[in-house]
PDB file of C-alpha atoms and ligand atoms in Angstrom:
ATOM      1  CA  UNK A   1      21.932  -6.454  -4.343  1.00  0.00           C
ATOM      2  CA  UNK A   2      18.622  -8.133  -3.962  1.00  0.00           C
ATOM      3  CA  UNK A   3      16.997  -6.239  -7.004  1.00  0.00           C
ATOM      4  CA  UNK A   4      19.687  -7.475  -9.188  1.00  0.00           C
ATOM      5  CA  UNK A   5      19.218 -11.122  -8.138  1.00  0.00           C
ATOM      6  CA  UNK A   6      15.475 -11.214  -8.492  1.00  0.00           C
ATOM      7  CA  UNK A   7      14.280  -8.428 -10.879  1.00  0.00           C
ATOM      8  CA  UNK A   8      17.215  -7.009 -13.022  1.00  0.00           C
ATOM      9  CA  UNK A   9      17.021  -9.784 -15.406  1.00  0.00           C
ATOM     10  CA  UNK A  10      13.669  -8.694 -16.662  1.00  0.00           C
ATOM     11  CA  UNK A  11      13.524  -5.048 -15.722  1.00  0.00           C
ATOM     12  CA  UNK A  12      17.064  -3.966 -16.337  1.00  0.00           C
ATOM     13  CA  UNK A  13      19.910  -2.963 -14.047  1.00  0.00           C
ATOM     14  CA  UNK A  14      18.520   0.693 -14.135  1.00  0.00           C
ATOM     15  CA  UNK A  15      14.801  -0.346 -13.957  1.00  0.00           C
ATOM     16  CA  UNK A  16      14.356   0.979 -17.599  1.00  0.00           C
ATOM     17  CA  UNK A  17      12.755  -2.241 -18.732  1.00  0.00           C
ATOM     18  CA  UNK A  18      13.914  -5.338 -20.768  1.00  0.00           C
ATOM     19  CA  UNK A  19      11.783  -8.394 -21.055  1.00  0.00           C
ATOM     20  CA  UNK A  20       9.676  -6.855 -18.374  1.00  0.00           C
ATOM     21  CA  UNK A  21       8.177  -3.308 -18.202  1.00  0.00           C
ATOM     22  CA  UNK A  22      10.096  -0.218 -17.204  1.00  0.00           C
ATOM     23  CA  UNK A  23       9.696   0.632 -13.518  1.00  0.00           C
ATOM     24  CA  UNK A  24      10.504   4.281 -14.079  1.00  0.00           C
ATOM     25  CA  UNK A  25       8.729   5.452 -17.182  1.00  0.00           C
ATOM     26  CA  UNK A  26       5.690   7.680 -17.384  1.00  0.00           C
ATOM     27  CA  UNK A  27       3.269   4.639 -17.815  1.00  0.00           C
ATOM     28  CA  UNK A  28       4.623   3.237 -14.538  1.00  0.00           C
ATOM     29  CA  UNK A  29       4.181   6.573 -12.731  1.00  0.00           C
ATOM     30  CA  UNK A  30       0.539   7.037 -14.240  1.00  0.00           C
ATOM     31  CA  UNK A  31      -0.355   3.510 -12.981  1.00  0.00           C
ATOM     32  CA  UNK A  32       1.026   3.873  -9.393  1.00  0.00           C
ATOM     33  CA  UNK A  33       1.197   7.753  -8.688  1.00  0.00           C
ATOM     34  CA  UNK A  34      -1.429   8.981  -6.346  1.00  0.00           C
ATOM     35  CA  UNK A  35      -1.995   5.476  -4.895  1.00  0.00           C
ATOM     36  CA  UNK A  36      -0.619   4.225  -1.602  1.00  0.00           C
ATOM     37  CA  UNK A  37       2.709   2.475  -1.803  1.00  0.00           C
ATOM     38  CA  UNK A  38       1.167  -0.491  -0.293  1.00  0.00           C
ATOM     39  CA  UNK A  39      -0.708  -0.985  -3.461  1.00  0.00           C
ATOM     40  CA  UNK A  40       2.443  -1.553  -5.377  1.00  0.00           C
ATOM     41  CA  UNK A  41       3.999  -3.497  -2.547  1.00  0.00           C
ATOM     42  CA  UNK A  42       0.955  -5.991  -2.574  1.00  0.00           C
ATOM     43  CA  UNK A  43       1.018  -6.121  -6.347  1.00  0.00           C
ATOM     44  CA  UNK A  44       4.748  -6.958  -6.487  1.00  0.00           C
ATOM     45  CA  UNK A  45       4.199  -9.498  -3.793  1.00  0.00           C
ATOM     46  CA  UNK A  46       1.400 -11.182  -5.660  1.00  0.00           C
ATOM     47  CA  UNK A  47       2.927 -11.070  -9.144  1.00  0.00           C
ATOM     48  CA  UNK A  48       6.578 -10.883  -9.122  1.00  0.00           C
ATOM     49  CA  UNK A  49       8.923 -12.607  -9.865  1.00  0.00           C
ATOM     50  CA  UNK A  50       6.605 -14.209 -12.372  1.00  0.00           C
ATOM     51  CA  UNK A  51       8.082 -17.712 -11.899  1.00  0.00           C
ATOM     52  CA  UNK A  52       7.450 -17.529  -8.107  1.00  0.00           C
ATOM     53  CA  UNK A  53       4.901 -14.992  -7.319  1.00  0.00           C
ATOM     54  CA  UNK A  54       4.037 -14.728  -3.468  1.00  0.00           C
ATOM     55  CA  UNK A  55       7.443 -15.918  -2.330  1.00  0.00           C
ATOM     56  CA  UNK A  56       9.462 -12.688  -1.817  1.00  0.00           C
ATOM     57  CA  UNK A  57       9.908 -12.250   2.021  1.00  0.00           C
ATOM     58  CA  UNK A  58       9.385  -8.817   3.487  1.00  0.00           C
ATOM     59  CA  UNK A  59      13.225  -8.671   4.168  1.00  0.00           C
ATOM     60  CA  UNK A  60      13.757  -8.572   0.402  1.00  0.00           C
ATOM     61  CA  UNK A  61      10.453  -6.893  -0.882  1.00  0.00           C
ATOM     62  CA  UNK A  62      10.951  -3.839   1.199  1.00  0.00           C
ATOM     63  CA  UNK A  63      14.485  -2.963   0.094  1.00  0.00           C
ATOM     64  CA  UNK A  64      13.545  -3.569  -3.516  1.00  0.00           C
ATOM     65  CA  UNK A  65      10.436  -1.513  -3.184  1.00  0.00           C
ATOM     66  CA  UNK A  66      12.577   1.337  -1.450  1.00  0.00           C
ATOM     67  CA  UNK A  67      15.102   1.047  -4.368  1.00  0.00           C
ATOM     68  CA  UNK A  68      12.236   1.305  -6.968  1.00  0.00           C
ATOM     69  CA  UNK A  69      10.757   4.318  -5.189  1.00  0.00           C
ATOM     70  CA  UNK A  70      14.147   5.939  -5.024  1.00  0.00           C
ATOM     71  CA  UNK A  71      14.808   5.508  -8.710  1.00  0.00           C
ATOM     72  CA  UNK A  72      11.418   7.190  -9.251  1.00  0.00           C
ATOM     73  CA  UNK A  73      12.667  10.209  -7.214  1.00  0.00           C
ATOM     74  CA  UNK A  74      10.918   9.571  -4.067  1.00  0.00           C
ATOM     75  CA  UNK A  75      13.193  10.799  -1.177  1.00  0.00           C
ATOM     76  CA  UNK A  76      13.890   8.117   1.622  1.00  0.00           C
ATOM     77  CA  UNK A  77      11.967   8.869   4.802  1.00  0.00           C
ATOM     78  CA  UNK A  78      13.439   8.550   8.314  1.00  0.00           C
ATOM     79  CA  UNK A  79      12.210   5.123   8.967  1.00  0.00           C
ATOM     80  CA  UNK A  80      13.137   2.071   6.618  1.00  0.00           C
ATOM     81  CA  UNK A  81      10.189   1.133   4.321  1.00  0.00           C
ATOM     82  CA  UNK A  82       8.123  -1.733   5.620  1.00  0.00           C
ATOM     83  CA  UNK A  83       4.647  -3.165   5.520  1.00  0.00           C
ATOM     84  CA  UNK A  84       3.650  -1.060   8.540  1.00  0.00           C
ATOM     85  CA  UNK A  85       4.502   2.316   6.906  1.00  0.00           C
ATOM     86  CA  UNK A  86       3.787   1.592   3.088  1.00  0.00           C
ATOM     87  CA  UNK A  87       0.527   3.350   3.384  1.00  0.00           C
ATOM     88  CA  UNK A  88       1.989   6.668   2.312  1.00  0.00           C
ATOM     89  CA  UNK A  89       1.029   7.843  -1.109  1.00  0.00           C
ATOM     90  CA  UNK A  90       3.429   7.521  -4.052  1.00  0.00           C
ATOM     91  CA  UNK A  91       3.552  11.015  -5.313  1.00  0.00           C
ATOM     92  CA  UNK A  92       2.288  11.876  -8.611  1.00  0.00           C
ATOM     93  CA  UNK A  93       4.518  13.973 -10.777  1.00  0.00           C
TER      94      UNK A  93
HETATM   95  C1  HEC B   1      11.076 -13.328 -15.607  1.00  0.00           C
HETATM   96  C2  HEC B   1      10.888 -11.870 -15.891  1.00  0.00           C
HETATM   97  C3  HEC B   1      10.560 -10.966 -14.668  1.00  0.00           C
HETATM   98  C4  HEC B   1      11.161 -10.864 -13.440  1.00  0.00           C
HETATM   99  C5  HEC B   1      12.287 -11.825 -12.814  1.00  0.00           C
HETATM  100  C6  HEC B   1      10.499  -9.897 -12.807  1.00  0.00           C
HETATM  101  N1  HEC B   1       9.484  -9.239 -13.480  1.00  0.00           N
HETATM  102 FE1  HEC B   1       8.334  -7.772 -12.983  1.00  0.00          FE
HETATM  103  N2  HEC B   1       7.363  -7.898 -14.679  1.00  0.00           N
HETATM  104  C7  HEC B   1       7.702  -8.767 -15.648  1.00  0.00           C
HETATM  105  C8  HEC B   1       6.536  -8.560 -16.756  1.00  0.00           C
HETATM  106  C9  HEC B   1       6.714  -9.389 -18.129  1.00  0.00           C
HETATM  107  C10 HEC B   1       5.841  -7.598 -16.400  1.00  0.00           C
HETATM  108  C11 HEC B   1       4.596  -6.897 -17.131  1.00  0.00           C
HETATM  109  C12 HEC B   1       3.400  -7.988 -16.949  1.00  0.00           C
HETATM  110  C13 HEC B   1       2.437  -7.417 -16.014  1.00  0.00           C
HETATM  111  O1  HEC B   1       2.215  -6.222 -15.733  1.00  0.00           O
HETATM  112  O2  HEC B   1       1.781  -8.315 -15.384  1.00  0.00           O
HETATM  113  C14 HEC B   1       6.349  -7.136 -15.073  1.00  0.00           C
HETATM  114  C15 HEC B   1       5.706  -6.048 -14.380  1.00  0.00           C
HETATM  115  C16 HEC B   1       6.135  -5.549 -13.237  1.00  0.00           C
HETATM  116  C17 HEC B   1       5.619  -4.338 -12.590  1.00  0.00           C
HETATM  117  C18 HEC B   1       4.519  -3.586 -12.938  1.00  0.00           C
HETATM  118  C19 HEC B   1       4.953  -2.548 -13.829  1.00  0.00           C
HETATM  119  C20 HEC B   1       3.926  -1.476 -14.207  1.00  0.00           C
HETATM  120  O3  HEC B   1       4.070  -0.762 -15.123  1.00  0.00           O
HETATM  121  O4  HEC B   1       2.910  -1.412 -13.377  1.00  0.00           O
HETATM  122  C21 HEC B   1       6.355  -4.229 -11.277  1.00  0.00           C
HETATM  123  C22 HEC B   1       6.210  -3.205 -10.310  1.00  0.00           C
HETATM  124  C23 HEC B   1       7.412  -5.230 -11.273  1.00  0.00           C
HETATM  125  N3  HEC B   1       7.271  -6.259 -12.524  1.00  0.00           N
HETATM  126  C24 HEC B   1       8.252  -5.536 -10.325  1.00  0.00           C
HETATM  127  C25 HEC B   1       9.122  -6.524 -10.297  1.00  0.00           C
HETATM  128  C26 HEC B   1      10.098  -6.738  -9.098  1.00  0.00           C
HETATM  129  C27 HEC B   1      10.191  -5.795  -7.908  1.00  0.00           C
HETATM  130  C28 HEC B   1      10.733  -7.820  -9.389  1.00  0.00           C
HETATM  131  C29 HEC B   1      11.905  -8.515  -8.486  1.00  0.00           C
HETATM  132  C30 HEC B   1      11.315  -9.037  -7.214  1.00  0.00           C
HETATM  133  C31 HEC B   1      10.290  -8.368 -10.827  1.00  0.00           C
HETATM  134  N4  HEC B   1       9.341  -7.512 -11.284  1.00  0.00           N
HETATM  135  C32 HEC B   1      10.926  -9.553 -11.403  1.00  0.00           C
HETATM  136  C33 HEC B   1       8.731  -9.688 -15.755  1.00  0.00           C
HETATM  137  C34 HEC B   1       9.551  -9.965 -14.636  1.00  0.00           C
END
């Protein structure tokens, strides 16, 4: 899995955090909830992984983002997540 190869080392296999922040805790939801998913997408692209920011191709970034959203309880939509449809709002709990 792409997440395991690029992110799990720091964010943990279940996204609960390790060296890096938790991607499922209340702080994460408070920061990103109520904002377009594209904000989170852009932030990840520009900042992660820290040793190679700006290098994750869409083909890897989108499945990783979809996985992060799924682990936050967001139900997958009918169309695979992509740059084109990432404008939907990440629901606030
Ligand atoms: C070498 C360790 C490392 C790797 C690999 C890494 N991260 Fe991170 N990540 C961090 C650290 C440290 C932070 C907190 C610093 C910050 O917010 O700038 C962070 C923060 C984040 C945040 C923001 C968390 C928040 O609460 O807003 C997201 C989202 C994220 N990482 C996603 C990813 C994804 C997706 C990948 C894989 C493509 C990844 N990271 C790979 C170390 C890492």
